[in-house]
C-alpha cells in the first residue's frame, strides 16, 4: 500500500478535502462537548521545525495528545539533520520509529525528498512554496461561518507567497474564484498560476481585487527567510495594506482572514483584527481541529491485539 502524504492541497481529491473540512468541524464539536476521542493511542508524530512557529507546533502537539498519541518536537538545530545528515537517510531512520512526520522547512524539495524516502505520512507544516495546513483551517472557518465556498470570490492582497500559492490550489480544488492583488515583482510562482487557469486573476489594484469578494485574506510582507529584504518590501507593499475601508468595497457579508502572526500597521491597519468581519481567532483555533482531522485521515490507528 502506498503511503499518503499531505505536502499540498493537490495530494487530496476535492471530495477528500471537503470530507476533511467537515470532519474538522465534527472534531471541534466533540471537543467542545468534552468527548474523549482517542483513535491514535500509541501513535507518535515527529515534528521537524527548521523555522519558528507558535500555532503549527501547538496545534499538532495538542492535536496528537487529544487524539490519544504523542508528538516529538525536533528542531533542526539539535538533530543530525541540522549537521548535514542527508534528508533521505534521516527520512529512513525517522520514519522507521514514527507514525507520521510533520515538517516546517525552507525549500519545498526537502519535503518531497523526505516523503520519497519515508515509510509514514509526511505533512507540510509550511515550506517556502506552500502552507496547506493553514488552508485547511481557513476553509473550515469559511465553511463554519458561510457554508460551502464553491462559486464564491476570494481576494488575496499582498505577497504572492506560500500562503498565496496555497490559496491558488484551494481555488482549484474547492472551486472558487481567486483575485490576487500584488505589486510588480511579487507575483506568485507562474507554475501555480498557469495550472489554475482563469479561476485565478491577477491585478495591481487591491480595490479591484476585493470588489464584492466574500473572503479577503492577507499575510506578512516579509516571510521567514526573507528578513534581509524587509526594507525593500515595506516600500513595495505600502499601497497593499488591508483596512476597514478596503473591506467596505467587498460583499457586505465578507470575512477577513490572516494566518498570523500579523504586523499591525504593515499589512493590516492597527484595528483591523477588532473589526467584526475579522475571524482570525477562529481561524487560528481551527488549526487544531482541521489538523486533527488530517492526522486521523493519514495515520492508521493501532490494531487491537
Ligand atoms: N500561521 C502559522 O502557521 O503560524 P505559526 O508560524 O505560529 O505556526
Ligand atoms: N508567509 C509566512 C507565513 C507564516 C505562518 C511565512 O512564511 O513566514
Coordinates of N, CA, C and O in Angstrom, one line a residue, residues 77-188:
X77 N 18.2 22.4 14.7 CA 19.5 22.7 15.4 C 20.0 21.6 16.2 O 21.2 21.5 16.4
X78 N 19.1 20.8 16.8 CA 19.5 19.8 17.7 C 19.5 18.4 17.1 O 19.8 17.4 17.8
X79 N 19.2 18.2 15.8 CA 19.3 16.9 15.2 C 20.4 16.8 14.3 O 21.0 17.8 13.8
X80 N 20.8 15.6 13.8 CA 21.9 15.5 12.9 C 21.5 16.0 11.5 O 22.4 16.4 10.7
X81 N 20.2 16.2 11.3 CA 19.7 16.8 10.0 C 20.3 18.2 9.9 O 20.7 18.6 8.8
X82 N 20.4 18.9 11.0 CA 20.9 20.2 11.0 C 22.4 20.2 10.9 O 23.0 21.3 10.6
X83 N 23.1 19.1 11.0 CA 24.5 19.0 10.9 C 24.9 18.3 9.5 O 26.0 17.8 9.4
X84 N 23.9 18.2 8.7 CA 24.2 17.7 7.3 C 23.9 16.3 7.0 O 24.2 15.8 6.0
X85 N 23.3 15.5 8.0 CA 22.9 14.2 7.6 C 21.9 14.2 6.5 O 20.9 15.0 6.5
X86 N 22.1 13.5 5.4 CA 21.3 13.6 4.2 C 19.8 13.4 4.5 O 19.4 12.5 5.4
X87 N 18.9 14.1 3.9 CA 17.5 14.0 4.1 C 17.0 12.6 3.8 O 16.2 12.1 4.7
X88 N 17.4 11.9 2.8 CA 16.9 10.5 2.6 C 17.3 9.6 3.8 O 16.4 8.8 4.2
X89 N 18.5 9.7 4.3 CA 18.9 8.9 5.4 C 18.0 9.2 6.7 O 17.6 8.3 7.4
X90 N 17.9 10.5 6.9 CA 17.0 10.9 8.0 C 15.6 10.4 7.9 O 15.0 9.9 8.9
X91 N 15.1 10.5 6.7 CA 13.7 10.0 6.5 C 13.6 8.6 6.7 O 12.6 8.1 7.4
X92 N 14.6 7.8 6.3 CA 14.5 6.3 6.5 C 14.5 6.0 8.0 O 13.7 5.2 8.5
X93 N 15.4 6.7 8.7 CA 15.5 6.4 10.2 C 14.3 6.9 10.9 O 13.7 6.1 11.7
X94 N 14.0 8.1 10.7 CA 12.9 8.7 11.5 C 11.6 8.0 11.2 O 10.8 7.7 12.1
X95 N 11.3 7.6 10.0 CA 10.0 7.0 9.6 C 10.0 5.6 10.1 O 8.9 5.0 10.1
X96 N 11.1 5.0 10.5 CA 11.1 3.6 11.0 C 10.6 3.6 12.5 O 10.3 2.6 13.0
X97 N 10.7 4.8 13.1 CA 10.3 4.9 14.5 C 9.0 5.6 14.8 O 8.5 5.6 15.9
X98 N 8.6 6.4 13.8 CA 7.4 7.3 14.0 C 6.2 6.8 13.1 O 6.4 6.0 12.2
X99 N 5.1 7.4 13.4 CA 3.9 7.0 12.6 C 3.5 8.1 11.7 O 2.6 8.0 10.9
X100 N 4.1 9.3 11.8 CA 3.9 10.4 10.9 C 5.0 11.4 11.2 O 5.6 11.4 12.3
X101 N 5.2 12.2 10.2 CA 6.2 13.3 10.4 C 5.7 14.6 9.8 O 5.2 14.6 8.7
X102 N 5.7 15.6 10.6 CA 5.4 17.0 10.1 C 6.6 17.8 10.0 O 7.5 17.7 10.8
X103 N 6.7 18.5 8.9 CA 8.0 19.3 8.6 C 7.7 20.7 8.3 O 6.8 21.0 7.4
X104 N 8.4 21.6 8.9 CA 8.4 23.0 8.5 C 9.8 23.4 8.0 O 10.7 23.3 8.8
X105 N 9.9 23.8 6.8 CA 11.2 23.9 6.2 C 11.2 25.1 5.2 O 10.3 25.8 5.0
X106 N 12.4 25.2 4.6 CA 12.6 26.3 3.5 C 12.2 25.7 2.2 O 11.1 25.8 1.8
X107 N 13.2 25.1 1.5 CA 12.9 24.6 0.2 C 11.9 23.4 0.2 O 12.0 22.5 0.9
X108 N 10.9 23.6 -0.7 CA 9.8 22.6 -0.8 C 10.4 21.2 -1.1 O 9.9 20.1 -0.7
X109 N 11.5 21.2 -1.8 CA 12.2 20.0 -2.3 C 12.6 19.1 -1.1 O 12.7 17.9 -1.2
X110 N 12.9 19.7 0.0 CA 13.3 19.0 1.2 C 12.1 18.1 1.6 O 12.3 16.9 2.0
X111 N 10.9 18.6 1.5 CA 9.7 17.8 1.9 C 9.5 16.7 0.9 O 9.2 15.6 1.3
X112 N 9.6 17.0 -0.4 CA 9.3 15.9 -1.4 C 10.4 14.8 -1.3 O 10.1 13.6 -1.4
X113 N 11.7 15.2 -1.0 CA 12.7 14.2 -0.8 C 12.5 13.4 0.4 O 12.6 12.1 0.4
X114 N 12.1 14.0 1.5 CA 11.8 13.3 2.7 C 10.7 12.3 2.5 O 10.8 11.1 2.8
X115 N 9.6 12.8 1.9 CA 8.4 12.0 1.6 C 8.8 10.8 0.8 O 8.3 9.7 1.0
X116 N 9.6 11.0 -0.2 CA 10.0 9.9 -1.1 C 10.7 8.8 -0.4 O 10.7 7.6 -0.9
X117 N 11.3 9.1 0.7 CA 12.1 8.0 1.5 C 11.4 7.7 2.8 O 12.0 7.0 3.7
X118 N 10.2 8.1 3.0 CA 9.5 7.9 4.3 C 8.5 6.8 4.2 O 7.8 6.7 3.2
X119 N 8.5 5.9 5.2 CA 7.5 4.8 5.3 C 6.2 5.3 5.8 O 5.3 4.5 5.9
X120 N 6.2 6.5 6.4 CA 5.0 7.0 7.0 C 4.6 8.4 6.4 O 5.4 9.0 5.8
X121 N 3.3 8.8 6.7 CA 2.8 10.0 6.1 C 3.7 11.2 6.5 O 4.1 11.3 7.6
X122 N 3.9 12.1 5.5 CA 4.6 13.4 5.8 C 3.7 14.5 5.5 O 2.9 14.5 4.6
X123 N 3.7 15.5 6.5 CA 2.8 16.6 6.4 C 3.6 17.9 6.3 O 4.6 18.1 7.0
X124 N 3.2 18.7 5.4 CA 3.8 20.0 5.2 C 3.3 21.1 6.2 O 2.2 21.5 6.1
X125 N 4.2 21.4 7.1 CA 3.8 22.4 8.1 C 4.2 23.8 7.7 O 4.3 24.7 8.6
X126 N 4.5 24.0 6.5 CA 4.9 25.2 5.8 C 6.3 25.0 5.1 O 7.2 24.6 5.8
X127 N 6.3 25.4 3.9 CA 7.6 25.5 3.1 C 7.6 26.8 2.4 O 6.6 27.6 2.5
X128 N 8.7 27.2 1.8 CA 8.8 28.4 1.1 C 7.7 28.5 0.0 O 7.3 29.6 -0.4
X129 N 7.2 27.3 -0.5 CA 6.2 27.3 -1.6 C 4.8 27.3 -1.1 O 3.9 27.9 -1.7
X130 N 4.5 26.5 0.0 CA 3.1 26.2 0.3 C 2.9 26.1 1.8 O 3.8 25.8 2.6
X131 N 1.6 26.4 2.2 CA 1.2 26.2 3.6 C -0.2 25.6 3.7 O -1.2 26.2 4.0
X132 N -0.3 24.3 3.2 CA -1.6 23.7 3.1 C -2.4 23.5 4.3 O -3.6 23.5 4.3
X133 N -1.7 23.3 5.5 CA -2.5 23.1 6.7 C -3.2 24.3 7.1 O -4.4 24.3 7.6
X134 N -2.6 25.5 6.9 CA -3.3 26.7 7.1 C -4.6 26.9 6.3 O -5.6 27.4 6.7
X135 N -4.5 26.4 5.0 CA -5.6 26.5 4.2 C -6.8 25.6 4.6 O -7.9 25.9 4.5
X136 N -6.4 24.4 5.2 CA -7.5 23.6 5.8 C -8.2 24.4 6.8 O -9.5 24.3 6.9
X137 N -7.5 25.0 7.7 CA -8.1 25.8 8.8 C -8.9 27.0 8.2 O -10.0 27.3 8.7
X138 N -8.4 27.7 7.2 CA -9.1 28.8 6.6 C -10.4 28.4 6.0 O -11.4 29.0 6.2
X139 N -10.3 27.2 5.3 CA -11.5 26.8 4.6 C -12.5 26.3 5.7 O -13.7 26.5 5.5
X140 N -12.1 25.6 6.7 CA -13.0 25.2 7.8 C -13.7 26.4 8.4 O -14.9 26.4 8.6
X141 N -12.9 27.5 8.6 CA -13.5 28.7 9.1 C -14.6 29.3 8.2 O -15.6 29.7 8.6
X142 N -14.3 29.3 6.9 CA -15.2 29.9 5.9 C -16.5 29.0 5.9 O -17.6 29.5 6.0
X143 N -16.3 27.7 5.9 CA -17.5 26.8 5.8 C -18.4 27.0 7.1 O -19.6 26.9 7.0
X144 N -17.7 27.1 8.3 CA -18.5 27.3 9.5 C -19.3 28.6 9.5 O -20.4 28.6 10.0
X145 N -18.7 29.6 9.0 CA -19.4 30.9 9.0 C -20.3 31.1 7.9 O -21.4 31.8 8.0
X146 N -20.0 30.6 6.7 CA -20.8 31.0 5.5 C -21.2 29.8 4.6 O -21.8 30.0 3.6
X147 N -20.9 28.6 5.0 CA -21.2 27.4 4.2 C -20.1 27.2 3.1 O -19.1 27.8 3.1
X148 N -20.5 26.4 2.1 CA -19.5 25.9 1.1 C -19.0 27.2 0.3 O -19.7 28.1 0.0
X149 N -17.7 27.1 0.0 CA -17.0 28.2 -0.6 C -17.1 28.1 -2.2 O -16.7 29.1 -2.9
X150 N -17.7 27.0 -2.7 CA -17.8 26.8 -4.1 C -18.6 28.0 -4.7 O -19.6 28.4 -4.2
X151 N -18.0 28.6 -5.8 CA -18.6 29.7 -6.5 C -18.4 31.0 -5.9 O -18.9 32.0 -6.5
X152 N -17.8 31.1 -4.8 CA -17.5 32.4 -4.1 C -16.3 33.1 -4.7 O -15.5 32.5 -5.4
X153 N -16.1 34.3 -4.3 CA -14.9 35.1 -4.7 C -14.1 35.4 -3.5 O -14.5 35.9 -2.5
X154 N -12.8 35.1 -3.7 CA -11.8 35.4 -2.6 C -10.8 36.3 -3.1 O -10.3 36.2 -4.3
X155 N -10.4 37.3 -2.3 CA -9.3 38.2 -2.6 C -8.1 38.0 -1.8 O -8.2 37.9 -0.6
X156 N -7.0 37.9 -2.4 CA -5.7 37.8 -1.7 C -4.9 39.1 -2.0 O -4.7 39.5 -3.1
X157 N -4.6 39.8 -0.9 CA -3.9 41.1 -1.0 C -2.5 40.9 -0.5 O -2.3 40.5 0.7
X158 N -1.5 41.4 -1.3 CA -0.1 41.4 -0.8 C 0.8 40.5 -1.5 O 0.9 40.5 -2.7
X159 N 1.6 39.8 -0.7 CA 2.7 39.0 -1.3 C 2.2 37.7 -2.0 O 1.4 37.0 -1.4
X160 N 2.8 37.4 -3.1 CA 2.5 36.1 -3.8 C 3.3 35.0 -3.2 O 4.1 34.4 -3.9
X161 N 3.1 34.8 -1.9 CA 4.0 33.9 -1.1 C 3.4 32.5 -1.0 O 2.5 32.1 -1.7
X162 N 3.9 31.7 0.0 CA 3.5 30.4 0.3 C 2.0 30.3 0.5 O 1.3 29.4 0.1
X163 N 1.5 31.3 1.3 CA 0.0 31.3 1.6 C -0.8 31.5 0.3 O -1.8 30.9 0.1
X164 N -0.3 32.5 -0.5 CA -1.0 32.8 -1.7 C -1.0 31.6 -2.6 O -2.1 31.2 -3.2
X165 N 0.1 30.9 -2.7 CA 0.2 29.7 -3.6 C -0.8 28.6 -3.1 O -1.5 28.0 -3.9
X166 N -1.0 28.5 -1.8 CA -1.9 27.5 -1.2 C -3.4 28.0 -1.5 O -4.2 27.2 -1.7
X167 N -3.6 29.3 -1.5 CA -4.9 29.8 -1.9 C -5.2 29.5 -3.3 O -6.4 29.1 -3.7
X168 N -4.2 29.5 -4.2 CA -4.4 29.2 -5.6 C -4.8 27.7 -5.7 O -5.8 27.4 -6.4
X169 N -4.2 26.8 -5.0 CA -4.5 25.4 -5.0 C -5.9 25.2 -4.4 O -6.6 24.3 -4.9
X170 N -6.2 25.9 -3.4 CA -7.6 25.8 -2.8 C -8.7 26.2 -3.8 O -9.7 25.6 -3.9
X171 N -8.4 27.3 -4.5 CA -9.3 27.7 -5.5 C -9.6 26.6 -6.6 O -10.7 26.4 -7.0
X172 N -8.5 26.0 -7.0 CA -8.7 24.9 -8.0 C -9.5 23.7 -7.4 O -10.4 23.2 -8.0
X173 N -9.1 23.4 -6.2 CA -9.7 22.2 -5.6 C -11.1 22.4 -5.1 O -12.0 21.4 -5.1
X174 N -11.4 23.6 -4.6 CA -12.7 23.8 -3.9 C -13.6 24.7 -4.8 O -14.7 25.1 -4.4
X175 N -13.1 25.1 -6.0 CA -13.9 25.7 -7.0 C -14.4 27.1 -6.6 O -15.6 27.4 -6.6
X176 N -13.5 28.0 -6.3 CA -13.8 29.4 -6.1 C -13.0 30.3 -7.0 O -11.9 29.8 -7.5
X177 N -13.4 31.5 -7.1 CA -12.6 32.5 -7.9 C -11.6 33.2 -6.9 O -12.0 33.6 -5.9
X178 N -10.4 33.3 -7.4 CA -9.4 34.0 -6.5 C -8.8 35.2 -7.3 O -8.4 35.1 -8.4
X179 N -8.9 36.4 -6.7 CA -8.3 37.6 -7.2 C -7.2 38.0 -6.4 O -7.3 38.2 -5.2
X180 N -6.0 38.0 -7.0 CA -4.8 38.4 -6.3 C -4.3 39.8 -6.6 O -4.2 40.1 -7.8
X181 N -4.1 40.6 -5.6 CA -3.6 41.9 -5.9 C -2.2 42.0 -5.2 O -2.0 41.9 -4.0
X182 N -1.2 42.1 -6.1 CA 0.2 42.2 -5.6 C 1.0 43.2 -6.4 O 0.7 43.4 -7.5
X183 N 2.1 43.7 -5.8 CA 2.9 44.6 -6.5 C 3.8 43.9 -7.6 O 4.0 42.7 -7.4
X184 N 4.3 44.6 -8.5 CA 5.1 44.0 -9.6 C 6.3 43.4 -8.9 O 7.0 44.0 -8.1
X185 N 6.7 42.2 -9.4 CA 7.9 41.6 -8.8 C 7.5 40.6 -7.7 O 8.4 39.9 -7.2
X186 N 6.3 40.7 -7.2 CA 6.0 39.9 -6.0 C 4.8 38.9 -6.4 O 4.0 38.6 -5.5
X187 N 4.7 38.6 -7.6 CA 3.6 37.7 -8.1 C 3.9 36.3 -7.6 O 5.0 35.9 -7.3
X188 N 2.8 35.5 -7.5 CA 3.0 34.0 -7.1 C 3.8 33.4 -8.2 O 3.8 33.8 -9.4

